[in-house]
PDB file of C-alpha atoms and ligand atoms in Angstrom:
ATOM      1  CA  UNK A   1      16.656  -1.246 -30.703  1.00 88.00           C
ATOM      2  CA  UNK A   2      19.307   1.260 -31.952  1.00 92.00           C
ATOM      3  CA  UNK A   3      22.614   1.489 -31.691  1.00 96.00           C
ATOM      4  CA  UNK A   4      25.347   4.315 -32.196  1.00 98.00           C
ATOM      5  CA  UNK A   5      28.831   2.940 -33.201  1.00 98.00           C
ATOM      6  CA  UNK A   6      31.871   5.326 -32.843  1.00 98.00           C
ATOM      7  CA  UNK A   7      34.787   3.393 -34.504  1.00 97.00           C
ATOM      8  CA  UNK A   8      37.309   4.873 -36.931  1.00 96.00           C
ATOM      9  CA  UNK A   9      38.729   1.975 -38.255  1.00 94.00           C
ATOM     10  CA  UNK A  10      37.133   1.266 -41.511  1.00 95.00           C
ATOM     11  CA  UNK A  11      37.553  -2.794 -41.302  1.00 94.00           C
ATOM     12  CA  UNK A  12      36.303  -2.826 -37.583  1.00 94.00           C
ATOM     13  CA  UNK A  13      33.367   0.455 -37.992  1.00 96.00           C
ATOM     14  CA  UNK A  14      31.854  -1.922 -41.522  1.00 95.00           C
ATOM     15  CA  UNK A  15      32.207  -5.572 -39.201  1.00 93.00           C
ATOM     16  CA  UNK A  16      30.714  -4.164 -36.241  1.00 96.00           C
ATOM     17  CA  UNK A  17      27.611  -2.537 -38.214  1.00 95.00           C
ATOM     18  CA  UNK A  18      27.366  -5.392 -40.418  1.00 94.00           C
ATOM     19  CA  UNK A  19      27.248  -7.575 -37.511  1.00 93.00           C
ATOM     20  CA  UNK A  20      24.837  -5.744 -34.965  1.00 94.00           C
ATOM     21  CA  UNK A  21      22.171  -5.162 -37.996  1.00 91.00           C
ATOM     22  CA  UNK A  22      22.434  -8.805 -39.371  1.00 90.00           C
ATOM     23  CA  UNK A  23      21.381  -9.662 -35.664  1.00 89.00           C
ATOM     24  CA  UNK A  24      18.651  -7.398 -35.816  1.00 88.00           C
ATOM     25  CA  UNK A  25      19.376  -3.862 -34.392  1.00 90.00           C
ATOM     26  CA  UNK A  26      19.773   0.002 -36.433  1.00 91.00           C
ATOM     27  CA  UNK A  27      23.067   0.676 -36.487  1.00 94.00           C
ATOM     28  CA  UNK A  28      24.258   4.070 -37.179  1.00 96.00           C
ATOM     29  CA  UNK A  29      27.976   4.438 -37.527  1.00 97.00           C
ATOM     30  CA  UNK A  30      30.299   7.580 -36.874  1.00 98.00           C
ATOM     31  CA  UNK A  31      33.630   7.593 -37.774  1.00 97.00           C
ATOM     32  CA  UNK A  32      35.095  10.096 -35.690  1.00 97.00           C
ATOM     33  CA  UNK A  33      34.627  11.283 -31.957  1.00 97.00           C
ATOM     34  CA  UNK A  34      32.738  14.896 -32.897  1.00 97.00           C
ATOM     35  CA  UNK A  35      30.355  13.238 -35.299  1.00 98.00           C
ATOM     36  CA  UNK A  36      29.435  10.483 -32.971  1.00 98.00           C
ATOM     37  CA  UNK A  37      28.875  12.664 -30.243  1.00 97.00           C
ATOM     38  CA  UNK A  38      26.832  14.866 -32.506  1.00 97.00           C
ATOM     39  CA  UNK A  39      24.699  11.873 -32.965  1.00 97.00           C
ATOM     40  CA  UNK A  40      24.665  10.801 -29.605  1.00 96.00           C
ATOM     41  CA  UNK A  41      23.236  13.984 -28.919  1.00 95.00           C
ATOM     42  CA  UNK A  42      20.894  14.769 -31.769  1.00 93.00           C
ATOM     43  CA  UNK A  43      19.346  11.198 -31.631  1.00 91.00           C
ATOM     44  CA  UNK A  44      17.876   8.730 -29.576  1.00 88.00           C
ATOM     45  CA  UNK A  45      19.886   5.381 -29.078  1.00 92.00           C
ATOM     46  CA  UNK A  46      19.759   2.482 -26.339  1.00 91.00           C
ATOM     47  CA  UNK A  47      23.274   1.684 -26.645  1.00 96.00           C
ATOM     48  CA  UNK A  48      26.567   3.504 -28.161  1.00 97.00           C
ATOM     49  CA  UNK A  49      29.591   1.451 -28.693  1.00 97.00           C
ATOM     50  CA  UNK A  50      32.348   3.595 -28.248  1.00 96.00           C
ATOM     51  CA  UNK A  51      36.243   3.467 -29.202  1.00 94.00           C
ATOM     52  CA  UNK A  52      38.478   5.412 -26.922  1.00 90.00           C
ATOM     53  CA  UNK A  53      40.987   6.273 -29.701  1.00 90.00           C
ATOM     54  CA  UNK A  54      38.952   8.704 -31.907  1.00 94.00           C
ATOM     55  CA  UNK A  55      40.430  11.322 -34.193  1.00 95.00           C
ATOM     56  CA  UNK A  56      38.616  14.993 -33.538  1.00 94.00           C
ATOM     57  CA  UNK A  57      37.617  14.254 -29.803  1.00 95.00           C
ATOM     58  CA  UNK A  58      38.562  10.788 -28.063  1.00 93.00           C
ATOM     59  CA  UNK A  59      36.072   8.307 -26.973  1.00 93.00           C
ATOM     60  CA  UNK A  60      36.721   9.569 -22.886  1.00 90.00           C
ATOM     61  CA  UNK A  61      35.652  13.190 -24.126  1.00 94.00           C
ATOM     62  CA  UNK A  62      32.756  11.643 -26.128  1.00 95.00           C
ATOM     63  CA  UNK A  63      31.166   9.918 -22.743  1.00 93.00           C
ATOM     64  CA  UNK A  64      31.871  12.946 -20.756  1.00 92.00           C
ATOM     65  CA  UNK A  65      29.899  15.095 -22.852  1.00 94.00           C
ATOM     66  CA  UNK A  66      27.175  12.355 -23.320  1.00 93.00           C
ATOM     67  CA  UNK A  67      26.887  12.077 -19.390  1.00 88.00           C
ATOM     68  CA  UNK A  68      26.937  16.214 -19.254  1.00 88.00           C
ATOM     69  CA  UNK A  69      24.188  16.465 -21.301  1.00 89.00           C
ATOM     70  CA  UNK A  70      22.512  14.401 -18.851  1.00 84.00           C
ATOM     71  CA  UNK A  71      22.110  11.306 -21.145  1.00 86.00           C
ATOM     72  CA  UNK A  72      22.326   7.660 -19.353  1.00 85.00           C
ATOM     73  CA  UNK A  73      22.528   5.749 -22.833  1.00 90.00           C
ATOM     74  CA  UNK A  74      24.574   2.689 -22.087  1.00 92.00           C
ATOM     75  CA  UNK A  75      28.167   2.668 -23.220  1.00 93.00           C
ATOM     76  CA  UNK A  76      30.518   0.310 -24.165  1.00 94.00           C
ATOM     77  CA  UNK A  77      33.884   1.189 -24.403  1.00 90.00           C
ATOM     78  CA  UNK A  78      36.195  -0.379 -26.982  1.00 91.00           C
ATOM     79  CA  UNK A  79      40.275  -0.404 -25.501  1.00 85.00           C
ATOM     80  CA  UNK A  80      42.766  -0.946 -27.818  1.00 76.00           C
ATOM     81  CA  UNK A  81      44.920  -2.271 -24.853  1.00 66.00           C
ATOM     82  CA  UNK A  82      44.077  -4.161 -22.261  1.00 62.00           C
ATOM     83  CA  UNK A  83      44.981  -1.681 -19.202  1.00 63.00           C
ATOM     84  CA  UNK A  84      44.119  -1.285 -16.013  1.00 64.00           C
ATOM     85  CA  UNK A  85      44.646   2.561 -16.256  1.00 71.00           C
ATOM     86  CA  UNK A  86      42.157   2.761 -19.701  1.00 70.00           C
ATOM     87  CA  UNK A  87      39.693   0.657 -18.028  1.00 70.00           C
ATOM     88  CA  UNK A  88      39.185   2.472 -15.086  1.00 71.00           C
ATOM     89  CA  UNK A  89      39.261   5.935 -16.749  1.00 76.00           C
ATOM     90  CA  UNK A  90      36.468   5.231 -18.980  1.00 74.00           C
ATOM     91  CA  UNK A  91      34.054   3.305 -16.011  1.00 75.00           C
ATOM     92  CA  UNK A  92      35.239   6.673 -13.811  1.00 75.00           C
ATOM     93  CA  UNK A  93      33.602   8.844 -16.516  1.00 76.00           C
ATOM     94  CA  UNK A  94      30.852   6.484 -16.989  1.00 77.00           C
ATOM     95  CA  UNK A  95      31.323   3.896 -19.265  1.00 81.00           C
ATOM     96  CA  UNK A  96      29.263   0.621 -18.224  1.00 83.00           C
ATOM     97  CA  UNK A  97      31.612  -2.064 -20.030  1.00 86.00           C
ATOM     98  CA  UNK A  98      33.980  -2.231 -21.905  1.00 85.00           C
ATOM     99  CA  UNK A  99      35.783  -4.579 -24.430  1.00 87.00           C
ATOM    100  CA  UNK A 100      39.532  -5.488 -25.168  1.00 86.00           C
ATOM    101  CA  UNK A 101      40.348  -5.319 -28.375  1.00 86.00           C
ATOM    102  CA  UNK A 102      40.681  -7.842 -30.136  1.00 85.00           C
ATOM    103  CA  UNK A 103      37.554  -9.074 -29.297  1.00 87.00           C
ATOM    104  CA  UNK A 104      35.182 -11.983 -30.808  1.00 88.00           C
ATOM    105  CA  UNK A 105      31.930 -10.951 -32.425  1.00 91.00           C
ATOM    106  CA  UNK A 106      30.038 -13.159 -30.175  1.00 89.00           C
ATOM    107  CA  UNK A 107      31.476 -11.424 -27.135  1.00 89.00           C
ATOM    108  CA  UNK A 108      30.457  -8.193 -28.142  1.00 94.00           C
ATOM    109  CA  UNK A 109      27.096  -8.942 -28.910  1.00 92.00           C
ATOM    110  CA  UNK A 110      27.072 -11.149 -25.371  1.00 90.00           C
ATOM    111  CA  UNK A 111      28.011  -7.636 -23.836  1.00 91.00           C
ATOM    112  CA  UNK A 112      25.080  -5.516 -25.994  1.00 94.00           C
ATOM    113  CA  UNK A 113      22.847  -7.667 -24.649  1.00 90.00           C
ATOM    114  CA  UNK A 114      23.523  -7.561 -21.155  1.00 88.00           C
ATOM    115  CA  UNK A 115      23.576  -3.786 -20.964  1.00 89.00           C
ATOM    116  CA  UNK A 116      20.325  -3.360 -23.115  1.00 88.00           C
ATOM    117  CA  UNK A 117      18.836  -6.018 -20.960  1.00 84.00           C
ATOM    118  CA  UNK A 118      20.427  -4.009 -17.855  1.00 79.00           C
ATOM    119  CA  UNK A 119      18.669  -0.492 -19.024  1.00 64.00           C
ATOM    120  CA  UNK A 120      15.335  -1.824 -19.363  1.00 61.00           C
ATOM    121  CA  UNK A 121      15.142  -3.467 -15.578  1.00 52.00           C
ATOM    122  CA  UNK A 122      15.377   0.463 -14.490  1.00 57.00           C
ATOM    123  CA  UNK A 123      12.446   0.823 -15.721  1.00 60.00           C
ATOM    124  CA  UNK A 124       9.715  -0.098 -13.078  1.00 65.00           C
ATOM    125  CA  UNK A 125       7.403  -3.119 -14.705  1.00 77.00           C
ATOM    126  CA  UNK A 126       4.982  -2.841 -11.618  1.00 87.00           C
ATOM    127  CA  UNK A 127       3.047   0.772 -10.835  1.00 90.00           C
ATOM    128  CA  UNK A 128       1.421   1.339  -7.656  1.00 92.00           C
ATOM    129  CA  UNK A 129      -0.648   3.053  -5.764  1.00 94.00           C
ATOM    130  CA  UNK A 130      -1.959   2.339  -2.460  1.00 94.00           C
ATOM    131  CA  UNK A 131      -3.352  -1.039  -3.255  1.00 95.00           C
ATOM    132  CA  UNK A 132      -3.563  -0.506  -7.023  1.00 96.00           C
ATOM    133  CA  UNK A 133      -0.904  -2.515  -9.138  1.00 95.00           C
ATOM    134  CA  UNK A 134      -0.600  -1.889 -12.596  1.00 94.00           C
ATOM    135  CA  UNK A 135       1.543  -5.127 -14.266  1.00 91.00           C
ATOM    136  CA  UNK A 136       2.984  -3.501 -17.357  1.00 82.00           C
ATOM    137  CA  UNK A 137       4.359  -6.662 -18.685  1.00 77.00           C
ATOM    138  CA  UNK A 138       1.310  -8.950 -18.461  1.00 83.00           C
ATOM    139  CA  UNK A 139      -0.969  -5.771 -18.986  1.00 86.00           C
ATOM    140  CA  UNK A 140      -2.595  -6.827 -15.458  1.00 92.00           C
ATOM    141  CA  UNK A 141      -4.520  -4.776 -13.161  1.00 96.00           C
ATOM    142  CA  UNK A 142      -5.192  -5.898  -9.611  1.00 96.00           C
ATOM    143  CA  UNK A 143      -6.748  -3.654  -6.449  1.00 97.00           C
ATOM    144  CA  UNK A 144      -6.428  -4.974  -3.216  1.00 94.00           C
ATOM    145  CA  UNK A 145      -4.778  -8.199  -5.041  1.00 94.00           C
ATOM    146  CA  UNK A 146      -8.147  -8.706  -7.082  1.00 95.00           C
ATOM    147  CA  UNK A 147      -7.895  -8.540 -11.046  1.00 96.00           C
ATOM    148  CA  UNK A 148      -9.446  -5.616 -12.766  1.00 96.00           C
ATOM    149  CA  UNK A 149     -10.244  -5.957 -16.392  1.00 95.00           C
ATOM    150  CA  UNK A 150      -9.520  -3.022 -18.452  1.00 94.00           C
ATOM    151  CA  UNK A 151      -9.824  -2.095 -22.031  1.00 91.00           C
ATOM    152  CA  UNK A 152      -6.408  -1.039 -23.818  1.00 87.00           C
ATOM    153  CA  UNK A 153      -7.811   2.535 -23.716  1.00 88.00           C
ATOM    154  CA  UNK A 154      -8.524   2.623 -19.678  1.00 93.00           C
ATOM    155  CA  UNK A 155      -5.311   0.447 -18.964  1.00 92.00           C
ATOM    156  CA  UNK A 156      -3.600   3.508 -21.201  1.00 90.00           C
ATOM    157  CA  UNK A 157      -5.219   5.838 -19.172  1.00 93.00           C
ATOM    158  CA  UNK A 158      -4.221   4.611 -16.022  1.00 96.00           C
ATOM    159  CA  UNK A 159      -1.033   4.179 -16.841  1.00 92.00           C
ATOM    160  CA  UNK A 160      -0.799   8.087 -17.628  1.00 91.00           C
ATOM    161  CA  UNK A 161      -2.375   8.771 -14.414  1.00 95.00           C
ATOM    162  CA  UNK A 162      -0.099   6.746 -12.241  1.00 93.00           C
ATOM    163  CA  UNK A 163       3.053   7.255 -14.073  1.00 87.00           C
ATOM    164  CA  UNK A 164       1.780  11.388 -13.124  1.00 88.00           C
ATOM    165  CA  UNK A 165       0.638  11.141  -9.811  1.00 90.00           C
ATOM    166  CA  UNK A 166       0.034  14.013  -7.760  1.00 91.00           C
ATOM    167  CA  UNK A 167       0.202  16.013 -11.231  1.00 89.00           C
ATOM    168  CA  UNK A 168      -3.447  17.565 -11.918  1.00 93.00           C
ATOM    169  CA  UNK A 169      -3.555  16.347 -16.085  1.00 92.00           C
ATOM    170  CA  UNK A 170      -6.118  19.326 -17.989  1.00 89.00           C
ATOM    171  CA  UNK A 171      -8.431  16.581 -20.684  1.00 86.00           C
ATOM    172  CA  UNK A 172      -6.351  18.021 -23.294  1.00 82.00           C
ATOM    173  CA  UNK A 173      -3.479  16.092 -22.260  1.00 83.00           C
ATOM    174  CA  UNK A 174      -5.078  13.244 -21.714  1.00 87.00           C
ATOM    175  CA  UNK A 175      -7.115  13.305 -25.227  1.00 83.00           C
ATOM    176  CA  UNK A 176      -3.532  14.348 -26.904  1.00 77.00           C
ATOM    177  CA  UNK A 177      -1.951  11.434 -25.221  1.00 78.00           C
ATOM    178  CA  UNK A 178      -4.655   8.519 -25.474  1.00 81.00           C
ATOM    179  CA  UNK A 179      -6.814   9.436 -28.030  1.00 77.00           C
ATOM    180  CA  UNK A 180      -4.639  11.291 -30.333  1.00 67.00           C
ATOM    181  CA  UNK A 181      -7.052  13.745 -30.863  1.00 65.00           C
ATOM    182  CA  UNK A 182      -6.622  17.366 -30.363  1.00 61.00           C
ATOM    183  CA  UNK A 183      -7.276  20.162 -27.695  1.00 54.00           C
ATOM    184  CA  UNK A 184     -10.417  21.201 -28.604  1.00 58.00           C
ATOM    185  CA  UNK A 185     -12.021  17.765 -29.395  1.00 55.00           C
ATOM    186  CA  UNK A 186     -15.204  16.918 -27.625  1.00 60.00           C
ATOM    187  CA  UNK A 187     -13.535  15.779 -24.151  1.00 63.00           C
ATOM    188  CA  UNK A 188     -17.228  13.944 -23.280  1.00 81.00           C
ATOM    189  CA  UNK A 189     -14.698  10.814 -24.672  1.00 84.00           C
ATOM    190  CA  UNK A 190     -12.618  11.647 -21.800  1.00 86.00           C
ATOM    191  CA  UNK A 191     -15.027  11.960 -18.893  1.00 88.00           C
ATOM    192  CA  UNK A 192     -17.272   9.036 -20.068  1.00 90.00           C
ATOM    193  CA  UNK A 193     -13.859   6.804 -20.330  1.00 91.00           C
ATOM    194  CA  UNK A 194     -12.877   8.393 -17.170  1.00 94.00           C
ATOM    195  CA  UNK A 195     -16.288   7.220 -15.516  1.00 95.00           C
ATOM    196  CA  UNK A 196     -15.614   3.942 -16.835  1.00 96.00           C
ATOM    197  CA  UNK A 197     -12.363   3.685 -15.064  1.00 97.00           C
ATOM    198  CA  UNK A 198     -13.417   4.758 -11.961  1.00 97.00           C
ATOM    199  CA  UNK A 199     -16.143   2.395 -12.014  1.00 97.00           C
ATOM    200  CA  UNK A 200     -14.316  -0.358 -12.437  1.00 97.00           C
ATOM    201  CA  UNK A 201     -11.193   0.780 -10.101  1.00 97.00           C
ATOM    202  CA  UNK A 202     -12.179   3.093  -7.512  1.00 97.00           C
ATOM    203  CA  UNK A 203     -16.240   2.162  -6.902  1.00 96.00           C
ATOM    204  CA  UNK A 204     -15.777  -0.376  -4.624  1.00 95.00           C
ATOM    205  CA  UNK A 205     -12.599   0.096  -3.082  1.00 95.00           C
ATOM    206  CA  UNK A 206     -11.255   2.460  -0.438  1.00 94.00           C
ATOM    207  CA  UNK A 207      -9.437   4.644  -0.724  1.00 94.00           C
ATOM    208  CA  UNK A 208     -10.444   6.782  -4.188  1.00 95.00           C
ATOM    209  CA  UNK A 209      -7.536   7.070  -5.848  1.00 97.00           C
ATOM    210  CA  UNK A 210      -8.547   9.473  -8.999  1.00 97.00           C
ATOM    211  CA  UNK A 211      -9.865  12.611  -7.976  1.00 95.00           C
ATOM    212  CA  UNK A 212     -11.731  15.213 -10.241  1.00 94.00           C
ATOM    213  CA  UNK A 213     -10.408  18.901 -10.223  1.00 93.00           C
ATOM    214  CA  UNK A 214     -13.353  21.061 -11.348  1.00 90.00           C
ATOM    215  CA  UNK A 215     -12.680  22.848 -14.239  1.00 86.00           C
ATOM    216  CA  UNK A 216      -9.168  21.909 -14.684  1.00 88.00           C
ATOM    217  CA  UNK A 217      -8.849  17.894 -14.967  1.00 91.00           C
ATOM    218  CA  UNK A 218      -7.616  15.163 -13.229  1.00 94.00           C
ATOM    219  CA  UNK A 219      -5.302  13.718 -10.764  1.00 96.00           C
ATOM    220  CA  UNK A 220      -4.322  10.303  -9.040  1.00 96.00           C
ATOM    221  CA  UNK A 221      -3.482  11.031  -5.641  1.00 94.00           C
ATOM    222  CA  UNK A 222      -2.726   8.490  -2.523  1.00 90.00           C
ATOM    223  CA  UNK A 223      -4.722   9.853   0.777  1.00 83.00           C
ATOM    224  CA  UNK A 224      -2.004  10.571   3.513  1.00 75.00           C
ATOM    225  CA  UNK A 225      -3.631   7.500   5.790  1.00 63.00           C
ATOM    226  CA  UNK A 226      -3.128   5.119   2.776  1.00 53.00           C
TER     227      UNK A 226
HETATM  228 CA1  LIG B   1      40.485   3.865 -32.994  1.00 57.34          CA
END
């Protein structure tokens, strides 16, 4: 898990970092608004904790330009005061929390944890398909409420195929994305694995859920009537 800090103040920016890594995260920290949003932008983090009072761009200009870019890190806002007028401005624009400062440690890291914990429940831990249910969690695979049994390779691959559905995937992709290997690799890997998988998921259930497109690949699809 990383994290982006955006603090100025040297005593709070070196705390904060030392903190957050000592309980376990990658802390990267920016010490003024244009830098942090330069690395809000450039790299990938799961949270940013943000100051609003930034010299080069304030923290409120940071998030807007975060949100513009069409990035839905989490971020918590730090206020140096605790009013109404701040807080609202910076949830308005986008913020998800925010903290009053002075704040305890132990309350900030409370807070990082309930966002982080927040962004990851977006993220669907059940994928379905008619009666298919892929358990991403428990790594479970049940038709019709029966367990299937895959191997990591054919749970990866129908994974791909449901998180694409309806999207005809050439064996290149596939091979690039499961196997690692490249375009022109010998896709028998592909088809045999893709046999495999169909054996074991679509044989003996109704209705077939991956479908072969001669020539070009493969695609899940969900019959109209299912
Ligand atoms: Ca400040």
């Amino acid at each position: 898990m990383k994290i982006l800090i955006v603090e100025d103040e040297q005593k709070t920016g070196d705390y904060l970092r030392q903190g957050l890594s000592e309980a376990g995260f990658v802390v990267d920290l920016a010490r003024d608004g244009a830098d942090g949003l330069h690395l809000a932008l450039s790299e990938h983090y799961d949270l940013v904790v943000l100051d609003v009072m930034l010299p080069t761009l304030d923290g409120w200009s940071v998030l807007q330009s975060i949100r513009n870019a069409g990035k839905n890190t989490p971020v918590l806002f730090l206020t140096a005061r605790d009013q109404v007028e701040q807080r609202v401005k910076g949830l308005d624009l986008g913020a998800d929390d925010y903290l009053v400062k002075p704040f305890a440690f132990s309350e900030l890291l409370a807070r990082v944890r309930s966002l982080l914990r927040r962004g990851k429940a977006t993220e669907p831990e059940v994928l379905k398909a008619a009666d298919l249910e892929l358990d991403l969690l428990r790594r479970r695979v049940t038709r019709g409420g029966r367990r299937i049994e895959l191997t990591a390779k054919e749970f990866a691959l129908m994974e791909l195929l449901l998180r694409r559905r309806g999207e005809v995937l050439p064996r290149s992709l596939i091979a690039s994305q499961i196997w690692d290997m490249n375009f022109d690799s010998d896709t028998n890997v592909i088809e045999v694995a893709l046999r495999r998988l169909r054996a074991k998921v679509d044989d003996d259930y109704e209705p077939k859920l991956i479908v072969t497109v001669r020539g070009m690949g493969y695609v899940l699809e969900v019959p109209e009537s299912a």
